[in-house]
mmCIF file of C-alpha atoms in Angstrom:
data_model
loop_
_atom_site.group_PDB
_atom_site.id
_atom_site.type_symbol
_atom_site.label_atom_id
_atom_site.label_comp_id
_atom_site.label_asym_id
_atom_site.label_seq_id
_atom_site.Cartn_x
_atom_site.Cartn_y
_atom_site.Cartn_z
ATOM 1 C CA MET A 1 0.000 0.000 0.000
ATOM 2 C CA LYS A 2 1.041 3.605 -0.597
ATOM 3 C CA LYS A 3 1.856 5.929 2.276
ATOM 4 C CA VAL A 4 -0.163 9.163 2.139
ATOM 5 C CA THR A 5 0.517 12.093 4.457
ATOM 6 C CA VAL A 6 -2.415 13.370 6.494
ATOM 7 C CA ALA A 7 -1.663 16.851 5.129
ATOM 8 C CA GLN A 8 -2.494 15.559 1.621
ATOM 9 C CA LEU A 9 -6.004 14.452 2.593
ATOM 10 C CA LYS A 10 -8.660 16.712 1.103
ATOM 11 C CA GLU A 11 -11.738 17.406 3.206
ATOM 12 C CA ASN A 12 -15.007 15.807 1.960
ATOM 13 C CA SER A 13 -13.214 13.987 -0.870
ATOM 14 C CA TYR A 14 -13.208 10.214 -1.424
ATOM 15 C CA ILE A 15 -10.527 7.590 -2.024
ATOM 16 C CA ASP A 16 -11.542 4.702 -4.289
ATOM 17 C CA ALA A 17 -10.022 2.000 -2.037
ATOM 18 C CA PRO A 18 -10.023 1.439 1.728
ATOM 19 C CA VAL A 19 -7.772 3.738 3.770
ATOM 20 C CA TYR A 20 -5.921 2.147 6.680
ATOM 21 C CA LEU A 21 -4.656 3.696 9.889
ATOM 22 C CA ASP A 22 -2.006 0.973 10.098
ATOM 23 C CA GLU A 23 -1.589 -2.590 8.871
ATOM 24 C CA LYS A 24 -4.546 -3.830 10.949
ATOM 25 C CA PHE A 25 -7.195 -1.132 11.232
ATOM 26 C CA ILE A 26 -9.292 0.415 8.477
ATOM 27 C CA LEU A 27 -9.863 4.161 8.776
ATOM 28 C CA THR A 28 -12.489 4.659 6.101
ATOM 29 C CA SER A 29 -13.954 2.870 3.069
ATOM 30 C CA PRO A 30 -14.504 4.102 -0.531
ATOM 31 C CA GLU A 31 -18.129 5.181 -0.061
ATOM 32 C CA ILE A 32 -17.367 7.386 2.971
ATOM 33 C CA PRO A 33 -16.044 10.952 2.537
ATOM 34 C CA LEU A 34 -12.992 12.181 4.417
ATOM 35 C CA LYS A 35 -14.852 14.384 6.877
ATOM 36 C CA PRO A 36 -13.095 17.447 8.342
ATOM 37 C CA GLU A 37 -13.572 16.083 11.878
ATOM 38 C CA LEU A 38 -11.783 12.853 10.924
ATOM 39 C CA ILE A 39 -8.797 14.694 9.475
ATOM 40 C CA GLN A 40 -8.642 16.999 12.502
ATOM 41 C CA ARG A 41 -8.750 13.971 14.795
ATOM 42 C CA LEU A 42 -5.806 12.379 12.980
ATOM 43 C CA LYS A 43 -3.801 15.575 13.377
ATOM 44 C CA LYS A 44 -4.763 15.885 17.030
ATOM 45 C CA TRP A 45 -3.573 12.321 17.670
ATOM 46 C CA ASN A 46 -0.303 13.035 15.828
ATOM 47 C CA TYR A 47 -0.853 10.604 12.946
ATOM 48 C CA GLN A 48 1.469 11.662 10.100
ATOM 49 C CA TYR A 49 0.479 9.043 7.506
ATOM 50 C CA VAL A 50 -2.329 6.750 6.368
ATOM 51 C CA PHE A 51 -2.091 3.836 3.909
ATOM 52 C CA THR A 52 -4.123 3.013 0.783
ATOM 53 C CA ASP A 53 -3.991 1.476 -2.687
ATOM 54 C CA GLY A 54 -6.617 3.933 -3.885
ATOM 55 C CA LEU A 55 -6.675 7.271 -5.691
ATOM 56 C CA PRO A 56 -8.424 10.514 -4.684
ATOM 57 C CA THR A 57 -11.840 11.184 -6.236
ATOM 58 C CA ASP A 58 -14.603 13.746 -5.771
ATOM 59 C CA SER A 59 -17.439 11.201 -5.633
ATOM 60 C CA PRO A 60 -18.072 7.787 -4.066
ATOM 61 C CA PRO A 61 -17.985 4.571 -6.150
ATOM 62 C CA ALA A 62 -21.196 3.685 -7.962
ATOM 63 C CA SER A 63 -21.841 0.633 -5.767
ATOM 64 C CA THR A 64 -20.285 -1.344 -2.940
ATOM 65 C CA ASP A 65 -20.817 -4.808 -1.592
ATOM 66 C CA ASN A 66 -21.257 -4.426 2.144
ATOM 67 C CA VAL A 67 -22.404 -6.756 4.831
ATOM 68 C CA VAL A 68 -24.699 -5.390 7.530
ATOM 69 C CA THR A 69 -22.973 -2.220 8.697
ATOM 70 C CA SER A 70 -23.621 1.425 9.498
ATOM 71 C CA GLY A 71 -21.169 2.621 6.823
ATOM 72 C CA GLU A 72 -18.971 4.296 9.424
ATOM 73 C CA SER A 73 -15.225 3.934 9.593
ATOM 74 C CA LEU A 74 -13.802 1.621 12.211
ATOM 75 C CA LEU A 75 -12.346 4.619 14.029
ATOM 76 C CA ASP A 76 -15.736 6.359 14.161
ATOM 77 C CA GLN A 77 -17.429 3.133 15.284
ATOM 78 C CA ASP A 78 -14.924 2.624 18.095
ATOM 79 C CA ILE A 79 -15.236 6.212 19.286
ATOM 80 C CA LYS A 80 -19.036 6.103 19.249
ATOM 81 C CA GLU A 81 -19.091 2.775 21.078
ATOM 82 C CA LYS A 82 -16.674 4.006 23.731
ATOM 83 C CA GLU A 83 -18.679 7.197 24.213
ATOM 84 C CA ALA A 84 -21.966 5.268 24.467
ATOM 85 C CA ASN A 85 -20.413 2.776 26.874
ATOM 86 C CA GLU A 86 -19.052 5.602 29.034
ATOM 87 C CA ARG A 87 -22.468 7.331 29.131
ATOM 88 C CA ALA A 88 -24.123 4.072 30.162
ATOM 89 C CA ARG A 89 -21.468 3.449 32.816
ATOM 90 C CA GLN A 90 -21.849 6.958 34.227
ATOM 91 C CA PHE A 91 -25.622 6.533 34.411
ATOM 92 C CA PHE A 92 -25.282 3.141 36.112
ATOM 93 C CA ASP A 93 -22.793 4.560 38.623
ATOM 94 C CA LYS A 94 -25.052 7.535 39.323
ATOM 95 C CA ILE A 95 -28.085 5.334 40.082
ATOM 96 C CA SER A 96 -25.903 2.959 42.124
ATOM 97 C CA LYS A 97 -24.696 5.833 44.302
ATOM 98 C CA GLU A 98 -28.304 6.937 44.846
ATOM 99 C CA MET A 99 -29.266 3.412 45.895
ATOM 100 C CA GLU A 100 -26.261 3.197 48.231
ATOM 101 C CA LYS A 101 -27.559 6.345 49.951
ATOM 102 C CA ILE A 102 -31.118 5.013 50.128
ATOM 103 C CA PHE A 103 -30.054 1.634 51.535
ATOM 104 C CA GLY A 104 -27.632 3.351 53.922
ATOM 105 C CA GLU A 105 -30.328 5.678 55.270
ATOM 106 C CA PHE A 106 -32.685 2.742 55.698
ATOM 107 C CA ARG A 107 -30.109 0.767 57.679
ATOM 108 C CA GLU A 108 -29.287 3.743 59.890
ATOM 109 C CA LYS A 109 -32.700 5.368 60.367
ATOM 110 C CA GLY A 110 -35.263 2.931 58.979
ATOM 111 C CA ASP A 111 -36.435 5.612 56.505
ATOM 112 C CA ILE A 112 -37.130 5.208 52.775
ATOM 113 C CA ARG A 113 -37.407 8.289 50.567
ATOM 114 C CA GLU A 114 -40.328 7.309 48.341
ATOM 115 C CA GLU A 115 -40.278 10.586 46.395
ATOM 116 C CA ARG A 116 -36.625 10.145 45.439
ATOM 117 C CA LEU A 117 -37.222 6.517 44.440
ATOM 118 C CA ILE A 118 -40.039 7.594 42.130
ATOM 119 C CA GLU A 119 -37.722 10.177 40.536
ATOM 120 C CA ILE A 120 -35.003 7.549 40.099
ATOM 121 C CA SER A 121 -37.534 5.149 38.536
ATOM 122 C CA LYS A 122 -38.730 7.824 36.094
ATOM 123 C CA GLU A 123 -35.141 8.596 35.162
ATOM 124 C CA MET A 124 -34.374 4.903 34.616
ATOM 125 C CA MET A 125 -37.484 4.371 32.491
ATOM 126 C CA SER A 126 -36.486 7.276 30.233
ATOM 127 C CA GLU A 127 -32.875 6.094 29.959
ATOM 128 C CA VAL A 128 -33.869 2.507 29.118
ATOM 129 C CA LYS A 129 -36.192 3.753 26.362
ATOM 130 C CA GLN A 130 -33.459 5.907 24.834
ATOM 131 C CA ASN A 131 -30.325 3.819 25.395
ATOM 132 C CA LYS A 132 -31.485 0.284 26.083
ATOM 133 C CA HIS A 133 -28.794 -1.461 24.023
ATOM 134 C CA ASP A 134 -25.974 0.495 25.676
ATOM 135 C CA LEU A 135 -27.258 -0.334 29.164
ATOM 136 C CA LEU A 136 -27.853 -4.004 28.344
ATOM 137 C CA ARG A 137 -24.336 -4.546 27.016
ATOM 138 C CA LEU A 138 -22.690 -2.758 29.952
ATOM 139 C CA GLN A 139 -20.499 -5.044 32.049
ATOM 140 C CA VAL A 140 -20.091 -3.615 35.532
ATOM 141 C CA PRO A 141 -17.763 -5.423 37.936
ATOM 142 C CA GLN A 142 -18.834 -5.134 41.560
ATOM 143 C CA ARG A 143 -16.481 -3.087 43.721
ATOM 144 C CA ASP A 144 -14.904 -4.955 46.632
ATOM 145 C CA ASP A 145 -16.341 -2.415 49.072
ATOM 146 C CA GLN A 146 -19.800 -2.427 47.485
ATOM 147 C CA LEU A 147 -22.866 -4.159 48.877
ATOM 148 C CA TYR A 148 -23.989 -6.803 46.329
ATOM 149 C CA LEU A 149 -27.607 -5.677 46.707
ATOM 150 C CA VAL A 150 -26.811 -2.302 45.103
ATOM 151 C CA PRO A 151 -25.677 -3.353 41.577
ATOM 152 C CA HIS A 152 -28.135 -6.263 41.716
ATOM 153 C CA ALA A 153 -31.023 -3.855 42.364
ATOM 154 C CA VAL A 154 -29.994 -1.527 39.523
ATOM 155 C CA LYS A 155 -29.423 -4.357 37.025
ATOM 156 C CA THR A 156 -32.736 -5.979 37.975
ATOM 157 C CA ALA A 157 -34.545 -2.680 37.367
ATOM 158 C CA ILE A 158 -32.891 -2.281 33.939
ATOM 159 C CA TYR A 159 -33.908 -5.806 32.875
ATOM 160 C CA ALA A 160 -37.418 -5.362 34.304
ATOM 161 C CA LEU A 161 -37.906 -2.088 32.410
ATOM 162 C CA SER A 162 -36.575 -3.675 29.206
ATOM 163 C CA ILE A 163 -39.128 -6.474 29.559
ATOM 164 C CA ALA A 164 -41.879 -3.953 30.330
ATOM 165 C CA ASP A 165 -40.940 -1.889 27.282
ATOM 166 C CA PHE A 166 -41.197 -4.977 25.068
ATOM 167 C CA LEU A 167 -44.600 -5.821 26.588
ATOM 168 C CA LYS A 168 -45.721 -2.201 26.050
ATOM 169 C CA ILE A 169 -46.651 -1.735 29.705
ATOM 170 C CA PRO A 170 -47.870 1.882 30.259
ATOM 171 C CA PRO A 171 -45.298 4.368 31.622
ATOM 172 C CA HIS A 172 -47.008 4.949 34.987
ATOM 173 C CA LYS A 173 -46.918 1.200 35.648
ATOM 174 C CA GLN A 174 -43.294 0.987 34.521
ATOM 175 C CA ILE A 175 -42.373 3.566 37.173
ATOM 176 C CA ASN A 176 -43.929 1.397 39.887
ATOM 177 C CA LEU A 177 -42.264 -1.694 38.420
ATOM 178 C CA ALA A 178 -38.837 -0.036 38.507
ATOM 179 C CA THR A 179 -39.432 1.030 42.113
ATOM 180 C CA ALA A 180 -40.345 -2.535 43.069
ATOM 181 C CA ALA A 181 -37.281 -3.908 41.256
ATOM 182 C CA LEU A 182 -34.954 -1.459 43.000
ATOM 183 C CA LEU A 183 -36.373 -2.434 46.404
ATOM 184 C CA HIS A 184 -37.146 -6.124 45.869
ATOM 185 C CA GLU A 185 -34.331 -7.260 48.191
ATOM 186 C CA ILE A 186 -34.583 -4.520 50.826
ATOM 187 C CA GLY A 187 -35.615 -7.098 53.429
ATOM 188 C CA MET A 188 -32.114 -8.570 53.121
ATOM 189 C CA LEU A 189 -30.822 -5.505 54.976
ATOM 190 C CA ARG A 190 -32.561 -6.870 58.065
ATOM 191 C CA ILE A 191 -30.641 -10.148 57.719
ATOM 192 C CA PRO A 192 -26.991 -10.605 58.823
ATOM 193 C CA PRO A 193 -24.746 -10.157 55.721
ATOM 194 C CA LYS A 194 -22.822 -13.340 56.567
ATOM 195 C CA ILE A 195 -25.968 -15.306 55.667
ATOM 196 C CA TYR A 196 -26.770 -13.856 52.223
ATOM 197 C CA GLN A 197 -23.102 -13.432 51.272
ATOM 198 C CA HIS A 198 -22.282 -17.002 52.216
ATOM 199 C CA ASN A 199 -19.915 -19.285 50.289
ATOM 200 C CA ARG A 200 -21.134 -22.469 51.935
ATOM 201 C CA ALA A 201 -24.307 -24.513 52.355
ATOM 202 C CA LEU A 202 -26.904 -22.811 54.569
ATOM 203 C CA SER A 203 -28.145 -24.400 57.771
ATOM 204 C CA PRO A 204 -31.922 -25.058 58.054
ATOM 205 C CA GLU A 205 -32.279 -21.987 60.303
ATOM 206 C CA GLU A 206 -30.326 -19.773 57.915
ATOM 207 C CA ARG A 207 -32.381 -21.038 54.995
ATOM 208 C CA LYS A 208 -35.550 -20.181 56.915
ATOM 209 C CA THR A 209 -34.211 -16.661 57.483
ATOM 210 C CA ILE A 210 -33.441 -16.176 53.782
ATOM 211 C CA VAL A 211 -36.879 -17.437 52.742
ATOM 212 C CA ALA A 212 -38.446 -14.802 55.001
ATOM 213 C CA HIS A 213 -36.920 -11.823 53.184
ATOM 214 C CA PRO A 214 -39.801 -11.234 50.695
ATOM 215 C CA VAL A 215 -42.243 -10.953 53.613
ATOM 216 C CA ILE A 216 -39.867 -8.619 55.462
ATOM 217 C CA SER A 217 -39.516 -6.484 52.316
ATOM 218 C CA TYR A 218 -43.292 -6.404 51.842
ATOM 219 C CA LYS A 219 -43.896 -5.231 55.408
ATOM 220 C CA ILE A 220 -41.233 -2.528 55.132
ATOM 221 C CA LEU A 221 -42.748 -1.079 51.957
ATOM 222 C CA LYS A 222 -46.351 -1.409 53.089
ATOM 223 C CA GLU A 223 -45.591 0.446 56.321
ATOM 224 C CA ALA A 224 -43.810 3.135 54.293
ATOM 225 C CA GLY A 225 -46.960 3.649 52.192
ATOM 226 C CA PHE A 226 -45.784 2.327 48.822
ATOM 227 C CA PRO A 227 -48.484 1.381 46.251
ATOM 228 C CA ALA A 228 -49.981 -2.115 46.504
ATOM 229 C CA THR A 229 -48.542 -3.151 43.109
ATOM 230 C CA VAL A 230 -45.028 -2.313 44.331
ATOM 231 C CA CYS A 231 -45.527 -4.209 47.594
ATOM 232 C CA LEU A 232 -46.953 -7.282 45.829
ATOM 233 C CA GLY A 233 -44.166 -7.342 43.232
ATOM 234 C CA VAL A 234 -41.619 -7.416 46.046
ATOM 235 C CA LEU A 235 -43.552 -10.034 48.028
ATOM 236 C CA GLU A 236 -44.019 -12.395 45.063
ATOM 237 C CA HIS A 237 -40.711 -12.286 43.187
ATOM 238 C CA HIS A 238 -39.763 -15.746 44.548
ATOM 239 C CA GLU A 239 -43.097 -17.369 43.702
ATOM 240 C CA ASN A 240 -42.912 -19.985 40.924
ATOM 241 C CA VAL A 241 -45.613 -20.417 38.303
ATOM 242 C CA ASN A 242 -45.916 -24.132 39.170
ATOM 243 C CA GLY A 243 -46.609 -23.320 42.834
ATOM 244 C CA SER A 244 -43.246 -24.472 44.211
ATOM 245 C CA GLY A 245 -41.992 -21.022 45.240
ATOM 246 C CA TYR A 246 -42.252 -18.970 48.416
ATOM 247 C CA PRO A 247 -43.530 -17.428 50.641
ATOM 248 C CA ARG A 248 -47.150 -18.333 49.725
ATOM 249 C CA LYS A 249 -46.680 -21.056 47.087
ATOM 250 C CA LEU A 250 -48.798 -19.121 44.583
ATOM 251 C CA SER A 251 -49.100 -20.390 41.017
ATOM 252 C CA GLY A 252 -50.034 -19.167 37.550
ATOM 253 C CA ASP A 253 -52.279 -16.119 37.365
ATOM 254 C CA ASN A 254 -52.365 -15.807 41.149
ATOM 255 C CA ILE A 255 -48.883 -14.279 40.925
ATOM 256 C CA SER A 256 -48.874 -10.554 40.121
ATOM 257 C CA LEU A 257 -47.410 -9.294 36.838
ATOM 258 C CA PHE A 258 -44.728 -7.360 38.718
ATOM 259 C CA GLY A 259 -43.830 -10.477 40.693
ATOM 260 C CA LYS A 260 -43.389 -12.481 37.478
ATOM 261 C CA ILE A 261 -41.283 -9.811 35.777
ATOM 262 C CA ILE A 262 -39.010 -9.217 38.771
ATOM 263 C CA ALA A 263 -38.556 -12.986 39.191
ATOM 264 C CA VAL A 264 -37.069 -13.255 35.691
ATOM 265 C CA ALA A 265 -35.114 -9.979 35.830
ATOM 266 C CA SER A 266 -33.637 -10.742 39.263
ATOM 267 C CA ALA A 267 -32.700 -14.306 38.293
ATOM 268 C CA TYR A 268 -30.872 -13.120 35.165
ATOM 269 C CA SER A 269 -29.094 -10.379 37.111
ATOM 270 C CA ALA A 270 -28.000 -12.849 39.794
ATOM 271 C CA ALA A 271 -26.798 -15.428 37.257
ATOM 272 C CA THR A 272 -24.610 -12.890 35.443
ATOM 273 C CA SER A 273 -23.140 -11.484 38.693
ATOM 274 C CA LYS A 274 -20.124 -12.762 40.599
ATOM 275 C CA ARG A 275 -20.986 -14.144 44.030
ATOM 276 C CA PRO A 276 -18.824 -15.312 46.956
ATOM 277 C CA PHE A 277 -19.649 -18.933 46.154
ATOM 278 C CA ARG A 278 -19.299 -18.858 42.327
ATOM 279 C CA ASP A 279 -18.129 -16.857 39.315
ATOM 280 C CA GLU A 280 -20.575 -15.024 37.096
ATOM 281 C CA HIS A 281 -22.099 -16.917 34.136
ATOM 282 C CA ASP A 282 -22.050 -15.526 30.607
ATOM 283 C CA GLY A 283 -25.290 -14.142 29.186
ATOM 284 C CA HIS A 284 -25.984 -17.104 26.887
ATOM 285 C CA THR A 285 -25.578 -19.704 29.651
ATOM 286 C CA SER A 286 -27.753 -17.626 31.983
ATOM 287 C CA ILE A 287 -30.522 -17.278 29.394
ATOM 288 C CA MET A 288 -30.475 -21.006 28.637
ATOM 289 C CA ASP A 289 -30.665 -21.860 32.356
ATOM 290 C CA LEU A 290 -33.761 -19.669 32.682
ATOM 291 C CA VAL A 291 -35.299 -21.249 29.575
ATOM 292 C CA LYS A 292 -34.982 -24.700 31.199
ATOM 293 C CA ASP A 293 -37.231 -23.440 34.004
ATOM 294 C CA GLY A 294 -39.812 -21.836 31.720
ATOM 295 C CA GLY A 295 -43.310 -22.933 32.744
ATOM 296 C CA LYS A 296 -41.922 -24.233 36.035
ATOM 297 C CA ARG A 297 -40.353 -21.332 37.890
ATOM 298 C CA TYR A 298 -40.827 -18.553 35.360
ATOM 299 C CA ASP A 299 -43.791 -17.321 33.359
ATOM 300 C CA GLU A 300 -43.138 -18.211 29.705
ATOM 301 C CA ARG A 301 -44.551 -14.926 28.389
ATOM 302 C CA ILE A 302 -42.158 -12.920 30.558
ATOM 303 C CA LEU A 303 -39.266 -15.220 29.705
ATOM 304 C CA ARG A 304 -40.049 -14.823 26.007
ATOM 305 C CA ALA A 305 -39.976 -11.022 26.437
ATOM 306 C CA LEU A 306 -36.505 -11.236 28.003
ATOM 307 C CA ILE A 307 -35.258 -13.469 25.183
ATOM 308 C CA PHE A 308 -36.675 -11.171 22.488
ATOM 309 C CA THR A 309 -35.034 -8.230 24.274
ATOM 310 C CA LEU A 310 -31.618 -9.801 24.898
ATOM 311 C CA SER A 311 -31.637 -12.628 22.303
ATOM 312 C CA ILE A 312 -30.304 -16.102 23.012
ATOM 313 C CA TYR A 313 -26.859 -14.507 22.773
ATOM 314 C CA PRO A 314 -27.112 -11.211 24.720
ATOM 315 C CA ILE A 315 -25.284 -8.050 23.666
ATOM 316 C CA GLY A 316 -21.634 -8.194 24.666
ATOM 317 C CA THR A 317 -21.375 -11.993 24.389
ATOM 318 C CA TYR A 318 -18.214 -13.199 22.630
ATOM 319 C CA VAL A 319 -19.024 -16.019 20.212
ATOM 320 C CA MET A 320 -17.351 -18.659 18.060
ATOM 321 C CA LEU A 321 -18.697 -18.980 14.521
ATOM 322 C CA SER A 322 -19.005 -22.222 12.592
ATOM 323 C CA ASN A 323 -16.012 -21.357 10.393
ATOM 324 C CA GLY A 324 -13.744 -20.779 13.411
ATOM 325 C CA ALA A 325 -13.959 -16.975 13.356
ATOM 326 C CA MET A 326 -14.695 -15.064 16.561
ATOM 327 C CA GLY A 327 -16.867 -12.037 17.184
ATOM 328 C CA ILE A 328 -18.984 -10.135 19.667
ATOM 329 C CA ILE A 329 -22.751 -9.617 19.732
ATOM 330 C CA VAL A 330 -23.377 -5.905 19.118
ATOM 331 C CA LYS A 331 -27.126 -5.732 18.531
ATOM 332 C CA THR A 332 -30.219 -7.868 18.891
ATOM 333 C CA ASP A 333 -33.106 -8.249 16.471
ATOM 334 C CA PRO A 334 -36.505 -8.430 18.255
ATOM 335 C CA GLU A 335 -37.928 -10.077 15.136
ATOM 336 C CA ALA A 336 -35.263 -12.803 15.220
ATOM 337 C CA PRO A 337 -33.983 -13.380 18.790
ATOM 338 C CA LYS A 338 -31.930 -16.386 17.699
ATOM 339 C CA HIS A 339 -30.071 -14.304 15.130
ATOM 340 C CA PRO A 340 -28.341 -11.276 16.687
ATOM 341 C CA LEU A 341 -25.831 -9.108 14.842
ATOM 342 C CA VAL A 342 -22.175 -10.092 15.271
ATOM 343 C CA ARG A 343 -19.139 -7.872 14.798
ATOM 344 C CA LEU A 344 -16.332 -10.079 13.479
ATOM 345 C CA LEU A 345 -13.067 -9.642 15.397
ATOM 346 C CA LEU A 346 -10.778 -12.557 14.476
ATOM 347 C CA ASN A 347 -10.935 -14.655 11.319
ATOM 348 C CA GLU A 348 -10.555 -18.415 11.182
ATOM 349 C CA HIS A 349 -6.768 -17.981 11.004
ATOM 350 C CA ASN A 350 -6.740 -16.069 14.317
ATOM 351 C CA SER A 351 -5.930 -12.771 12.590
ATOM 352 C CA PRO A 352 -7.870 -9.540 13.309
ATOM 353 C CA TYR A 353 -10.370 -8.385 10.691
ATOM 354 C CA ARG A 354 -9.255 -5.080 9.237
ATOM 355 C CA ASP A 355 -12.740 -3.577 8.904
ATOM 356 C CA ARG A 356 -14.544 -5.657 11.575
ATOM 357 C CA PRO A 357 -17.674 -6.281 9.464
ATOM 358 C CA VAL A 358 -21.038 -6.845 11.132
ATOM 359 C CA ILE A 359 -23.036 -9.886 10.016
ATOM 360 C CA GLN A 360 -26.343 -11.454 11.000
ATOM 361 C CA PRO A 361 -25.911 -15.241 10.696
ATOM 362 C CA LYS A 362 -29.157 -17.150 10.140
ATOM 363 C CA ASP A 363 -30.170 -20.788 9.872
ATOM 364 C CA GLY A 364 -28.966 -22.241 6.595
ATOM 365 C CA ASP A 365 -26.221 -19.646 6.107
ATOM 366 C CA GLU A 366 -22.709 -20.810 5.322
ATOM 367 C CA VAL A 367 -21.523 -19.269 8.602
ATOM 368 C CA THR A 368 -23.593 -19.502 11.794
ATOM 369 C CA ILE A 369 -23.085 -18.840 15.501
ATOM 370 C CA GLU A 370 -21.657 -21.993 17.043
ATOM 371 C CA ARG A 371 -21.372 -21.198 20.785
ATOM 372 C CA PRO A 372 -20.223 -18.598 23.321
ATOM 373 C CA LEU A 373 -16.496 -18.363 23.967
ATOM 374 C CA THR A 374 -15.110 -19.753 27.202
ATOM 375 C CA LYS A 375 -13.402 -17.371 29.633
ATOM 376 C CA PRO A 376 -9.888 -18.478 28.568
ATOM 377 C CA GLU A 377 -10.879 -17.984 24.916
ATOM 378 C CA VAL A 378 -12.161 -14.478 25.667
ATOM 379 C CA GLU A 379 -8.919 -13.591 27.436
ATOM 380 C CA GLN A 380 -6.883 -14.953 24.523
ATOM 381 C CA LEU A 381 -9.026 -12.988 22.052
ATOM 382 C CA LYS A 382 -8.467 -9.766 23.982
ATOM 383 C CA GLU A 383 -4.715 -10.401 24.045
ATOM 384 C CA VAL A 384 -4.641 -10.778 20.260
ATOM 385 C CA LEU A 385 -6.682 -7.587 19.831
ATOM 386 C CA GLY A 386 -4.525 -5.741 22.345
ATOM 387 C CA ARG A 387 -7.471 -4.855 24.596
#
């Protein structure tokens, strides 16, 4: 490839072949103009040269053969993804800090600020509607000094609101649902932490204490004057549709809608979180474990809503393709939950893709999604990519 100085690049012109930042990463493709912002960014980052086999032109090529993609350069895609991920992380951290304050005040004074919780729930509902995919793909490790109930509450509320959005539940009900999800484990704060943060088998007495937490939570919220739907959702999130749950062994339609939604959202959050007694599971494994209990523990309609929202391979899952290539799930398709969009990272020869194309493998295609990557495979992939 020819070396072209950044100073030679003409704003809003085209080059009739891909332009590379270095030997691995594509900067822009023939159908995309060299925007002024892109050139300024290269200068700001002290890039002196780019590489291409193409020639300058004032118009894009007549046609291009692209796989599913936004048409953006790899550099623009990476920047946008990092910015979106940072916004989602900042929002998650902000809500987590609010919940730390609320739980802390409850432990110290026994008070719950209902007005602030309603405001938080409204804020979360709005954020999930606008930036659902960014929040769902966010991977937030729990801080060593952080109470597990805090990130678990926030994640459960995000999943519950995502399910509610898919089911087209009215906004005023979504606010109450988010409130219930944020507070569904508040009764645990009345239980010694050594019991619910255990890394061993529970004694019969300890098990009895744990099983009591939905009732404790219900009483706390009822006494604080929360709406009945919020209180019932908290009380019933451990009920199973086949009647084998607790505390009242309710079944089927006798379980409230909020109880059914929080049951699924909380279970998925717990499965994908690290606990003292086990490592976190990947999204695909967690979804499949929930599917096994569909119609037994979980309402199938609610479970289906989660699957259509997250897909069988949730956003952020690293996957192996049938040809040996590796990629990451970047978007889900509600119309085809088994066929999410995959950004290709490594080809079958273990070399990075230059342009990281996005594909949507479907049944019968030459290349399909084979399985999620194991943890060692993910670590190896990141090493190759230099992440």
